[in-house]
């Protein structure tokens, strides 16, 4: 129990350091009055959106709390589940909210800092991202620690094995709250940001021929707002849920493997060590004044690699002191996850950054029009799925057998779970490099709209281009960690159902044979769900973008002085259209993830649910990688042309690339990232409603 104290200590350290970084960022100057005015408009739009979103989500959480309370009253759940659901959702939403708030205050400060030096701009934007990363891990560890110590006290009279079993079983359920909040944040924010982005690009850049972030574009403020509500608030809630899910599912698997309290100690202590490694890593992120991608990427990579190295070394001593040399293979399972995360990030960068051949070759296809760049982007995304799948497969196989799976199957599953914790242990700094991107993007927009000198825009463009690559890398990392976490959750689902059956004296045994009809049906349904989900979110972006296109065209037509700069565009109307559309359109995709597992369970039983989870994990992982990488490559192909290649801005290849980027926007920022939440939420819902399905299913 001594080492377990590191979890709440790590939580406090993360939140204190996040507060310190936030204080430092806020001390930076905002710049001119015009810069302040633009930043204020972005901030107001983001606040208005989140207020409306959280109001709607609050109603959903109230209804779900009532449903879970009824199930608890009927003895299908423990009385803690409804409250664990609320805390999971609350802290997930809070982490995204704090990240969004600091991002909307640091964008203008980054633009102003870039007027002094490139390194200064990088440090301000990265510090803002680090606030997001450390807030997520700090609140995640706080939520886990709070429930662990409360439940440990509540079940203190039970024998040790039974007590730990009850604790981990109850803790699994607050992941459903985190997953639900993450899905609403990701889908709603993704619809908002891409509706604004697509509308702004199609009318502004393609039809009117004005630059990106031009103040004459009525959708430009909505576009900047969207970067914050989608890529900051949404991403924060998303990775909070992965982080918490991997720790609690691994803890539950540790109990099933017979490790007792030791099985809980390892993932919670690992997470705390990750906090310290991430904090130290932030001090190594600095650059010179060369605005080259290779230089800036090296600066960010240095911080991540230092953090990973610290965690790799300290993990050995943790495993050795808790489990002893007999189970030292668990340490190598941690290393496999840590290495898998780094490799997935690197290969995502390879396929999406314009410093490498795949994206450069994609940019070249723009010379023959939009059709060829669309075909090239789709094929690039499909090809890019091979490497992450192989990496995850090797990590699963290695972690299973290295941790002792050959002699103890449950211990092997614990190894798979702990590898996911290993991958996510660097989250404090990995998320910082991702959340940095939208801040840099906003800084570039503010520099353009406020008319800062050309050298400042050159620096913010370099930071923005780096942000595109780190955002793509972050999405690859998020999807890879989601795959491992989902596998751990499927294993935890199986153990949880067997535990429920044993407690309630139900004569039941899993039959997961592929030719068992419920399992086969579940596989097909699960394989289909990510595609239907992606279709719903893509259609939502399309419908919302159409409204923005019509609104921007109307303003260009009716407000005569916009193009000459004599009159100001009505930015608020575009923000309002995006906000209303996002709230309305996110309902169907979100409810799909909650209703389908229950319906499949009632019709095909728990075997069918297991098949569904497997099918959704496989197709969801591959589809998410393909969509994220296609979108990232299209975006950076456009940036490659804007740097002066193939005719540069305004050329026919550039217009073709803008079309490709427009198609890729909902791929990489709405549907793709949301799928990784989908596959985890399906598992969480299945676990929470496991007893209900076991008792009420037709089969």
XYZ file of C-alpha atoms in Angstrom:
699
model
C 0.000 0.000 0.000
C 3.002 2.306 0.520
C 3.771 2.750 -3.180
C 0.082 3.409 -3.879
C 0.495 6.771 -2.151
C 2.492 7.856 -5.191
C -0.797 8.047 -7.152
C -2.413 10.884 -5.131
C 1.010 12.537 -4.726
C 1.564 12.372 -8.485
C -1.917 13.810 -9.009
C -1.159 16.812 -6.805
C 2.271 17.388 -8.399
C 0.753 17.299 -11.910
C -1.996 19.789 -11.032
C 0.387 22.121 -9.166
C 2.885 22.151 -12.052
C 0.031 22.679 -14.543
C -1.067 25.660 -12.451
C 2.494 27.013 -12.437
C 2.788 26.714 -16.234
C -0.628 28.337 -16.673
C 0.464 31.229 -14.445
C 3.637 31.694 -16.528
C 1.676 31.702 -19.794
C -0.841 34.251 -18.486
C 2.023 36.574 -17.467
C 3.051 36.900 -21.130
C 1.868 40.013 -22.972
C -1.106 39.824 -25.363
C 0.143 42.384 -27.878
C -1.820 45.131 -29.636
C -5.444 46.103 -29.031
C -6.440 44.516 -32.346
C -4.841 41.212 -31.293
C -6.674 41.362 -27.972
C -9.995 42.013 -29.726
C -9.587 38.998 -32.046
C -8.526 36.729 -29.156
C -11.504 37.908 -27.121
C -13.902 36.997 -29.957
C -12.384 33.488 -30.176
C -12.593 33.095 -26.402
C -16.226 34.239 -26.260
C -17.237 31.846 -29.036
C -15.507 28.890 -27.350
C -17.102 29.696 -23.986
C -20.566 30.026 -25.536
C -20.201 26.685 -27.301
C -19.015 24.795 -24.206
C -21.747 26.340 -22.056
C -24.392 25.083 -24.467
C -22.713 21.690 -24.867
C -22.348 21.065 -21.139
C -25.987 22.051 -20.599
C -27.113 19.395 -23.088
C -24.673 16.786 -21.807
C -25.800 17.551 -18.248
C -29.329 16.460 -19.181
C -27.962 13.196 -20.628
C -25.947 12.517 -17.463
C -29.015 13.202 -15.333
C -31.080 10.669 -17.300
C -28.292 8.068 -17.205
C -27.833 8.611 -13.464
C -31.538 7.824 -13.005
C -31.306 4.690 -15.215
C -28.215 3.428 -13.363
C -29.852 4.174 -9.989
C -32.861 2.039 -10.977
C -30.540 -0.798 -12.020
C -28.684 -0.443 -8.715
C -32.000 -0.558 -6.831
C -32.867 -3.782 -8.717
C -29.472 -5.224 -7.622
C -28.030 -5.340 -11.153
C -25.335 -2.856 -10.069
C -23.631 -1.777 -6.853
C -24.945 1.505 -5.407
C -21.614 3.189 -6.225
C -21.993 2.873 -10.010
C -24.299 5.892 -10.633
C -21.973 8.147 -8.618
C -18.820 6.715 -10.240
C -20.443 7.410 -13.613
C -20.970 11.063 -12.651
C -17.427 11.610 -11.349
C -15.918 9.992 -14.452
C -17.905 12.300 -16.710
C -17.273 15.366 -14.555
C -13.485 15.037 -14.463
C -13.317 14.126 -18.147
C -15.270 17.268 -19.031
C -13.293 19.388 -16.553
C -9.951 18.340 -18.049
C -11.144 19.382 -21.516
C -12.599 22.632 -20.193
C -9.377 23.669 -18.423
C -7.327 22.820 -21.510
C -9.648 24.866 -23.709
C -9.534 27.865 -21.341
C -5.727 28.014 -21.263
C -5.578 27.506 -25.047
C -7.871 30.487 -25.712
C -5.734 32.683 -23.464
C -2.371 31.535 -24.845
C -3.075 31.784 -28.605
C -2.664 35.581 -28.690
C 0.311 35.366 -26.329
C 1.973 32.857 -28.670
C 1.489 35.230 -31.627
C 2.993 38.086 -29.628
C 5.874 35.904 -28.362
C 6.635 34.847 -31.948
C 7.210 38.524 -32.788
C 10.222 38.339 -30.444
C 11.644 34.925 -31.411
C 10.648 31.510 -32.755
C 11.821 29.755 -29.594
C 9.744 32.124 -27.442
C 6.624 31.336 -29.494
C 7.323 27.594 -29.263
C 7.770 27.732 -25.490
C 4.508 29.645 -24.882
C 2.453 27.325 -27.144
C 4.065 24.199 -25.722
C 3.573 25.371 -22.112
C -0.122 25.814 -22.888
C -0.235 22.252 -24.255
C 1.599 20.991 -21.149
C -1.117 22.532 -18.960
C -3.619 20.401 -20.880
C -1.498 17.224 -20.656
C -0.724 17.522 -16.952
C -4.304 18.488 -16.087
C -5.575 15.320 -17.786
C -3.175 13.014 -15.924
C -3.587 14.940 -12.664
C -7.385 14.778 -12.649
C -7.337 11.176 -13.895
C -5.090 10.071 -11.044
C -7.149 12.099 -8.561
C -10.392 10.392 -9.664
C -8.819 6.924 -9.463
C -7.127 7.581 -6.102
C -10.283 9.071 -4.584
C -12.366 6.014 -5.468
C -9.672 3.509 -4.540
C -9.143 4.854 -1.030
C -12.867 5.321 -0.407
C -13.724 1.780 -1.555
C -10.746 0.351 0.337
C -12.197 1.909 3.494
C -15.765 0.832 2.682
C -14.834 -2.827 2.086
C -12.262 -2.925 4.917
C -14.047 -5.770 6.737
C -13.836 -8.173 3.773
C -10.998 -10.666 3.187
C -8.156 -9.170 1.110
C -8.918 -11.020 -2.151
C -12.652 -10.292 -2.028
C -12.031 -6.667 -1.049
C -9.708 -5.970 -4.012
C -12.152 -7.756 -6.311
C -15.002 -5.492 -5.198
C -12.844 -2.372 -5.462
C -11.661 -2.986 -9.031
C -15.121 -4.108 -10.131
C -16.664 -0.841 -8.908
C -13.814 1.311 -10.273
C -14.275 -0.095 -13.789
C -17.664 1.575 -14.037
C -16.610 5.227 -13.803
C -14.892 4.729 -17.142
C -18.351 4.762 -18.730
C -18.897 8.313 -17.516
C -15.508 9.399 -18.852
C -16.162 7.661 -22.187
C -19.619 9.216 -22.572
C -18.302 12.704 -21.865
C -15.362 12.151 -24.209
C -17.628 11.047 -27.051
C -19.902 14.066 -26.723
C -16.887 16.400 -26.531
C -15.084 14.777 -29.463
C -18.084 14.433 -31.767
C -19.664 17.808 -30.924
C -16.358 19.659 -31.052
C -15.341 17.839 -34.226
C -18.584 18.749 -36.005
C -18.235 22.396 -34.929
C -14.606 22.805 -35.977
C -14.884 21.047 -39.319
C -18.166 22.691 -40.339
C -16.494 26.068 -39.801
C -13.228 25.006 -41.454
C -14.862 23.438 -44.522
C -17.247 26.386 -44.960
C -14.438 28.926 -44.600
C -12.183 27.093 -47.074
C -14.783 26.388 -49.765
C -16.092 29.932 -50.017
C -13.111 31.948 -48.813
C -10.130 30.220 -50.396
C -11.698 28.424 -53.371
C -14.499 30.792 -54.455
C -13.359 34.225 -53.248
C -9.620 33.533 -53.565
C -8.713 35.147 -50.231
C -6.025 33.705 -47.887
C -6.675 31.416 -44.931
C -7.430 33.360 -41.730
C -8.327 36.470 -43.737
C -10.430 38.797 -41.504
C -12.814 39.350 -44.448
C -13.998 35.735 -44.192
C -17.149 35.607 -41.984
C -16.322 32.033 -40.852
C -12.753 32.782 -39.752
C -13.553 33.296 -36.043
C -15.750 30.167 -35.990
C -12.818 28.262 -37.542
C -10.487 29.450 -34.771
C -13.096 28.687 -32.091
C -13.425 25.183 -33.538
C -9.718 24.467 -33.103
C -10.197 24.913 -29.362
C -13.504 23.113 -28.774
C -12.561 20.173 -31.019
C -8.813 19.672 -30.883
C -8.275 20.844 -27.287
C -11.433 20.224 -25.235
C -12.347 17.140 -27.282
C -8.850 15.646 -27.296
C -8.421 16.278 -23.558
C -11.643 14.438 -22.674
C -10.713 11.659 -25.145
C -7.268 10.899 -23.702
C -8.479 11.327 -20.120
C -10.822 8.446 -20.839
C -8.059 6.283 -22.405
C -5.765 7.016 -19.486
C -8.293 6.147 -16.786
C -9.659 3.171 -18.751
C -6.238 1.554 -19.159
C -5.417 1.886 -15.450
C -8.714 0.541 -14.061
C -9.023 -2.292 -16.606
C -5.435 -3.388 -15.913
C -6.120 -3.280 -12.168
C -9.139 -5.544 -12.676
C -7.072 -7.939 -14.810
C -4.389 -7.998 -12.099
C -6.956 -9.249 -9.597
C -8.134 -11.944 -12.044
C -4.482 -12.995 -12.492
C -4.186 -13.606 -8.752
C -1.873 -10.649 -8.080
C -4.267 -9.000 -5.597
C -3.278 -5.544 -4.377
C 0.057 -5.846 -6.192
C -1.776 -5.965 -9.509
C -3.432 -2.632 -8.666
C -0.218 -1.052 -7.363
C 1.757 -1.429 -10.608
C -0.521 0.557 -13.007
C -1.308 3.282 -10.456
C 2.358 3.736 -9.524
C 3.355 3.656 -13.206
C 0.949 6.505 -13.888
C 2.486 8.539 -11.043
C 6.015 7.928 -12.343
C 4.784 9.072 -15.764
C 3.836 12.429 -14.225
C 7.361 13.061 -12.983
C 8.887 11.877 -16.274
C 6.590 14.177 -18.262
C 7.376 17.208 -16.098
C 11.123 16.687 -16.504
C 10.654 16.191 -20.259
C 9.001 19.614 -20.656
C 12.279 21.352 -19.740
C 14.002 19.806 -22.768
C 11.644 21.350 -25.334
C 13.439 24.335 -26.847
C 14.617 25.343 -30.315
C 16.869 27.783 -32.137
C 15.623 30.313 -34.665
C 15.574 28.066 -37.749
C 11.947 27.787 -38.865
C 12.526 24.303 -40.253
C 10.268 21.345 -39.503
C 13.187 19.043 -38.742
C 14.533 21.455 -36.101
C 11.160 22.025 -34.431
C 10.230 18.338 -34.532
C 13.550 17.474 -32.924
C 12.787 19.924 -30.090
C 9.436 18.266 -29.317
C 10.765 14.723 -29.770
C 13.568 15.433 -27.314
C 11.054 16.058 -24.538
C 9.044 12.902 -25.306
C 12.153 10.695 -25.529
C 13.563 12.005 -22.249
C 10.238 11.285 -20.513
C 10.047 7.793 -22.010
C 13.636 7.070 -20.925
C 12.941 8.129 -17.313
C 9.790 5.983 -17.183
C 11.602 2.990 -18.718
C 14.302 3.104 -16.024
C 12.033 3.699 -13.008
C 9.503 1.061 -14.106
C 12.094 -1.669 -13.590
C 12.510 -0.786 -9.926
C 8.732 -0.544 -9.411
C 8.021 -3.986 -10.903
C 10.991 -5.584 -9.144
C 10.047 -4.180 -5.730
C 6.310 -4.995 -6.031
C 6.289 -8.339 -7.879
C 9.894 -9.508 -7.478
C 12.162 -11.103 -10.073
C 9.659 -13.942 -10.632
C 7.383 -11.569 -12.572
C 10.043 -9.292 -14.088
C 8.483 -10.085 -17.479
C 5.769 -7.555 -16.573
C 8.471 -4.886 -16.865
C 9.211 -5.924 -20.434
C 5.468 -5.784 -21.185
C 5.564 -2.153 -20.023
C 8.524 -1.501 -22.321
C 6.670 -3.060 -25.261
C 3.786 -0.602 -24.789
C 6.131 2.351 -24.307
C 8.045 1.467 -27.462
C 4.846 0.807 -29.429
C 3.569 4.298 -28.587
C 6.788 5.941 -29.783
C 6.876 3.854 -32.993
C 3.225 4.547 -33.846
C 3.892 8.263 -33.366
C 6.961 8.120 -35.612
C 5.261 6.232 -38.453
C 2.196 8.469 -38.252
C 4.561 11.393 -38.692
C 6.221 9.611 -41.635
C 2.926 9.216 -43.473
C 1.561 12.697 -42.707
C 4.497 15.146 -42.565
C 5.594 16.922 -45.748
C 9.229 16.336 -44.810
C 8.791 12.726 -45.987
C 8.053 11.221 -49.402
C 4.427 9.974 -48.923
C 2.993 13.479 -48.407
C 5.394 15.041 -50.926
C 4.220 12.516 -53.529
C 0.613 13.267 -52.588
C 1.223 16.989 -53.165
C 2.554 16.151 -56.639
C -0.776 14.511 -57.580
C -2.469 17.920 -57.224
C -0.979 18.976 -60.566
C -3.636 16.872 -62.337
C -6.612 18.109 -60.331
C -8.751 17.389 -57.254
C -9.731 13.833 -58.302
C -6.157 12.511 -58.305
C -5.265 14.075 -54.954
C -8.432 12.544 -53.429
C -7.498 9.113 -54.827
C -3.899 9.551 -53.621
C -4.952 10.583 -50.116
C -7.336 7.663 -49.711
C -4.729 5.157 -50.888
C -2.077 6.707 -48.613
C -4.389 6.380 -45.609
C -5.222 2.769 -46.419
C -1.551 1.851 -46.869
C -0.610 3.599 -43.617
C -2.756 1.196 -41.567
C -0.318 -1.700 -42.068
C 2.487 -0.468 -39.819
C 0.385 0.523 -36.738
C -1.524 -2.778 -36.925
C 1.737 -4.753 -37.038
C 3.154 -2.692 -34.145
C 0.062 -3.283 -31.990
C 0.050 -7.006 -32.853
C 3.709 -7.353 -31.853
C 3.087 -5.368 -28.644
C 0.111 -7.606 -27.736
C 1.994 -10.826 -28.462
C 5.148 -9.671 -26.695
C 3.364 -8.315 -23.609
C 1.201 -11.449 -23.303
C 4.074 -13.941 -23.370
C 6.711 -11.815 -21.629
C 4.438 -11.381 -18.605
C 3.848 -15.143 -18.297
C 0.846 -15.814 -20.526
C 2.194 -19.207 -21.604
C 1.721 -20.599 -18.091
C -0.984 -18.276 -16.720
C -3.485 -16.965 -19.293
C -4.854 -14.261 -16.988
C -1.342 -13.039 -16.204
C -0.767 -12.695 -19.957
C -3.903 -10.555 -20.240
C -2.588 -8.447 -17.379
C 0.568 -7.970 -19.446
C -1.502 -6.660 -22.373
C -3.234 -4.201 -20.037
C 0.020 -3.022 -18.464
C 1.495 -2.429 -21.924
C -1.399 0.017 -22.550
C -0.520 1.758 -19.275
C 3.104 1.857 -20.444
C 2.073 3.488 -23.714
C -0.042 6.082 -21.886
C 2.496 6.743 -19.116
C 4.036 9.546 -21.218
C 0.611 11.141 -21.708
C 1.503 14.290 -19.766
C 4.023 15.331 -22.430
C 2.570 13.458 -25.429
C -0.719 15.319 -25.045
C 1.243 18.558 -24.599
C 2.764 18.158 -28.082
C -0.728 17.535 -29.466
C -2.628 20.314 -27.663
C 0.167 22.690 -28.716
C -1.070 22.437 -32.327
C -4.419 24.296 -32.064
C -2.730 27.064 -30.051
C -0.121 27.541 -32.796
C -2.872 27.412 -35.443
C -4.848 30.133 -33.635
C -1.659 32.186 -33.201
C -1.119 32.110 -36.966
C -4.695 33.246 -37.541
C -4.338 36.118 -35.076
C -1.046 37.173 -36.692
C -2.729 37.217 -40.129
C -5.894 39.028 -39.013
C -4.048 41.663 -36.982
C -1.528 42.383 -39.758
C 1.688 41.476 -37.917
C 4.967 41.731 -39.906
C 5.849 39.036 -42.468
C 8.626 37.497 -40.317
C 6.144 36.932 -37.467
C 3.734 35.202 -39.827
C 6.659 33.090 -41.108
C 7.361 31.949 -37.544
C 3.701 31.258 -36.728
C 3.364 29.368 -40.040
C 6.316 27.188 -39.023
C 4.738 26.559 -35.606
C 1.357 25.893 -37.241
C 2.837 23.439 -39.766
C 4.580 21.650 -36.892
C 1.230 21.620 -35.089
C -0.382 19.803 -38.025
C 2.257 17.082 -37.773
C 2.088 16.793 -33.973
C -1.727 16.714 -34.154
C -1.541 13.833 -36.638
C 1.055 12.101 -34.445
C -1.122 12.665 -31.384
C -4.125 11.146 -33.137
C -2.018 8.109 -34.088
C -0.922 7.782 -30.463
C -4.521 8.175 -29.235
C -5.781 5.516 -31.641
C -2.940 3.086 -30.830
C -3.514 3.491 -27.085
C -7.261 3.074 -27.658
C -6.646 -0.275 -29.381
C -4.590 -1.628 -26.473
C -6.998 -0.182 -23.897
C -9.968 -1.697 -25.764
C -8.272 -5.118 -25.746
C -7.717 -4.804 -21.992
C -11.360 -3.765 -21.536
C -12.599 -6.787 -23.540
C -10.580 -9.045 -21.250
C -11.933 -7.166 -18.218
C -15.469 -7.603 -19.612
C -15.002 -11.387 -19.764
C -13.646 -11.502 -16.202
C -16.430 -9.234 -14.934
C -19.199 -11.388 -16.469
C -17.673 -14.544 -14.962
C -17.457 -12.814 -11.578
C -21.125 -11.721 -11.772
C -22.235 -15.237 -12.757
C -20.316 -16.684 -9.814
C -21.758 -14.171 -7.331
C -25.340 -14.707 -8.502
C -24.992 -18.500 -8.870
C -25.851 -18.392 -12.586
C -24.853 -21.527 -14.470
C -22.861 -19.893 -17.252
C -19.660 -20.396 -19.247
C -18.386 -18.367 -22.198
C -18.420 -20.029 -25.624
C -16.335 -17.715 -27.785
C -15.903 -20.185 -30.633
C -15.992 -18.278 -33.942
C -18.670 -20.595 -35.358
C -20.943 -20.043 -32.338
C -23.818 -18.073 -34.016
C -24.137 -15.317 -31.334
C -20.370 -14.680 -31.515
C -20.406 -14.607 -35.320
C -23.402 -12.253 -35.355
C -21.643 -10.053 -32.803
C -18.501 -9.922 -34.964
C -20.478 -8.757 -37.991
C -22.442 -6.150 -36.023
C -19.291 -4.922 -34.268
C -17.417 -4.690 -37.553
C -20.200 -2.577 -39.006
C -20.611 -0.111 -36.103
C -17.474 2.050 -36.769
C -18.521 2.507 -40.407
C -22.066 3.578 -39.498
C -20.657 5.834 -36.793
C -18.172 7.401 -39.247
C -20.984 7.897 -41.786
C -23.187 9.659 -39.218
C -20.396 12.027 -38.160
C -19.312 12.734 -41.767
C -22.924 13.491 -42.758
C -23.238 15.762 -39.728
C -20.181 17.777 -40.797
C -21.513 17.962 -44.370
C -24.907 19.292 -43.300
C -23.419 21.825 -40.888
C -20.807 22.944 -43.457
C -23.546 23.551 -46.038
C -25.177 26.011 -43.646
C -21.858 27.834 -43.191
C -21.228 27.935 -46.952
C -24.658 29.517 -47.523
C -24.131 32.011 -44.694
C -20.673 33.094 -45.918
C -21.972 33.475 -49.483
C -24.910 35.543 -48.166
C -22.592 37.896 -46.296
C -20.281 38.347 -49.284
C -23.357 39.105 -51.406
C -25.246 41.397 -49.020
C -22.514 43.174 -47.031
C -20.860 45.092 -49.888
C -17.922 46.478 -47.940
C -16.504 43.158 -46.701
C -14.070 42.529 -49.563
C -12.713 46.102 -49.488
C -12.329 46.043 -45.701
C -14.749 48.935 -45.235
C -17.254 46.793 -43.299
C -16.694 44.011 -40.785
C -18.109 40.522 -41.345
C -20.755 39.143 -38.979
C -18.587 36.538 -37.234
C -21.126 35.783 -34.479
C -23.724 34.347 -36.873
C -21.280 31.670 -38.127
C -20.299 30.761 -34.559
C -23.991 30.448 -33.647
C -24.781 28.253 -36.694
C -21.872 25.904 -35.867
C -22.876 25.724 -32.197
C -26.513 24.823 -32.906
C -25.583 22.329 -35.626
C -22.977 20.580 -33.447
C -25.413 20.170 -30.543
C -28.118 18.718 -32.772
C -25.903 16.494 -34.915
C -23.904 14.839 -32.097
C -26.947 13.090 -30.585
C -27.340 10.187 -33.054
C -23.654 9.064 -33.095
C -23.394 9.270 -29.297
C -26.528 7.231 -28.653
C -25.434 4.602 -31.177
C -22.503 3.708 -28.908
C -24.716 3.376 -25.836
C -27.762 1.601 -27.261
C -26.133 -0.987 -29.581
C -24.269 -3.004 -26.859
C -27.466 -3.283 -24.803
C -29.595 -4.343 -27.801
C -26.960 -6.844 -29.001
C -26.678 -8.197 -25.455
C -30.428 -8.650 -25.012
C -30.771 -10.389 -28.407
C -27.591 -12.516 -28.516
C -26.383 -12.694 -24.913
C -22.968 -11.975 -23.437
C -21.231 -14.174 -26.030
C -22.668 -11.998 -28.781
C -21.476 -8.865 -26.949
C -17.932 -10.288 -26.739
C -18.011 -10.868 -30.508
C -19.322 -7.347 -31.082
C -16.510 -5.822 -29.004
C -13.881 -7.781 -30.936
C -15.353 -6.814 -34.313
C -15.640 -3.127 -33.409
C -12.070 -3.002 -32.044
C -10.543 -4.518 -35.199
C -12.406 -2.463 -37.800
C -12.526 0.650 -35.615
C -8.760 0.696 -35.097
C -7.984 0.267 -38.810
C -10.632 2.757 -39.973
C -9.538 5.380 -37.448
C -5.876 5.115 -38.517
C -6.822 5.335 -42.199
C -9.052 8.403 -41.721
C -6.620 10.255 -39.441
C -3.620 9.686 -41.740
C -5.461 10.486 -44.978
C -6.683 13.748 -43.458
C -3.284 14.657 -42.022
C -1.529 13.959 -45.341
C -4.045 16.057 -47.328
C -3.576 18.939 -44.884
C 0.230 18.891 -45.082
C 0.191 18.368 -48.870
C -1.673 21.690 -49.047
C 0.915 23.276 -46.718
C 3.725 21.857 -48.912
C 2.254 23.614 -51.961
C 1.695 26.842 -50.001
C 5.433 26.830 -49.196
C 6.059 27.577 -52.892
C 5.989 24.141 -54.511
C 3.970 23.359 -57.689
C 3.016 26.991 -58.191
C 2.322 27.962 -54.585
C -0.769 29.731 -53.217
C -3.533 30.522 -55.681
C -2.323 28.059 -58.328
C -4.502 25.269 -59.757
C -2.559 22.600 -57.786
C -3.196 24.661 -54.630
C -6.938 24.776 -55.331
C -6.931 20.999 -55.857
C -5.057 20.552 -52.568
C -7.605 22.732 -50.760
C -10.352 20.378 -51.993
C -8.335 17.407 -50.673
C -7.796 19.160 -47.338
C -11.516 19.958 -47.148
C -12.411 16.276 -47.593
C -9.730 15.335 -45.071
C -10.920 17.754 -42.383
C -13.818 15.594 -41.076
C -11.661 12.484 -41.644
C -8.903 13.579 -39.283
C -10.707 15.867 -36.846
C -14.200 14.430 -36.456
C -14.796 10.814 -37.474
C -11.311 9.302 -37.101
C -10.526 10.519 -33.554
C -14.074 9.811 -32.329
C -13.876 6.152 -33.393
C -11.228 5.418 -30.766
C -13.648 6.641 -28.090
C -16.418 4.563 -29.658
C -14.556 1.247 -29.318
C -13.817 1.923 -25.644
C -17.303 3.185 -24.812
C -18.823 0.015 -26.285
C -16.726 -1.999 -23.806
C -17.575 0.268 -20.878
C -21.319 0.085 -21.550
C -21.062 -3.702 -21.891
C -19.308 -3.967 -18.510
C -21.736 -1.646 -16.684
C -24.824 -3.400 -18.100
C -23.238 -6.880 -17.845
C -25.410 -8.156 -14.987
C -28.578 -6.813 -16.614
C -27.745 -8.533 -19.928
C -26.715 -11.771 -18.215
C -30.075 -11.956 -16.469
C -32.378 -10.572 -19.168
C -30.949 -11.730 -22.544
C -32.923 -14.058 -24.808
C -29.948 -16.455 -25.132
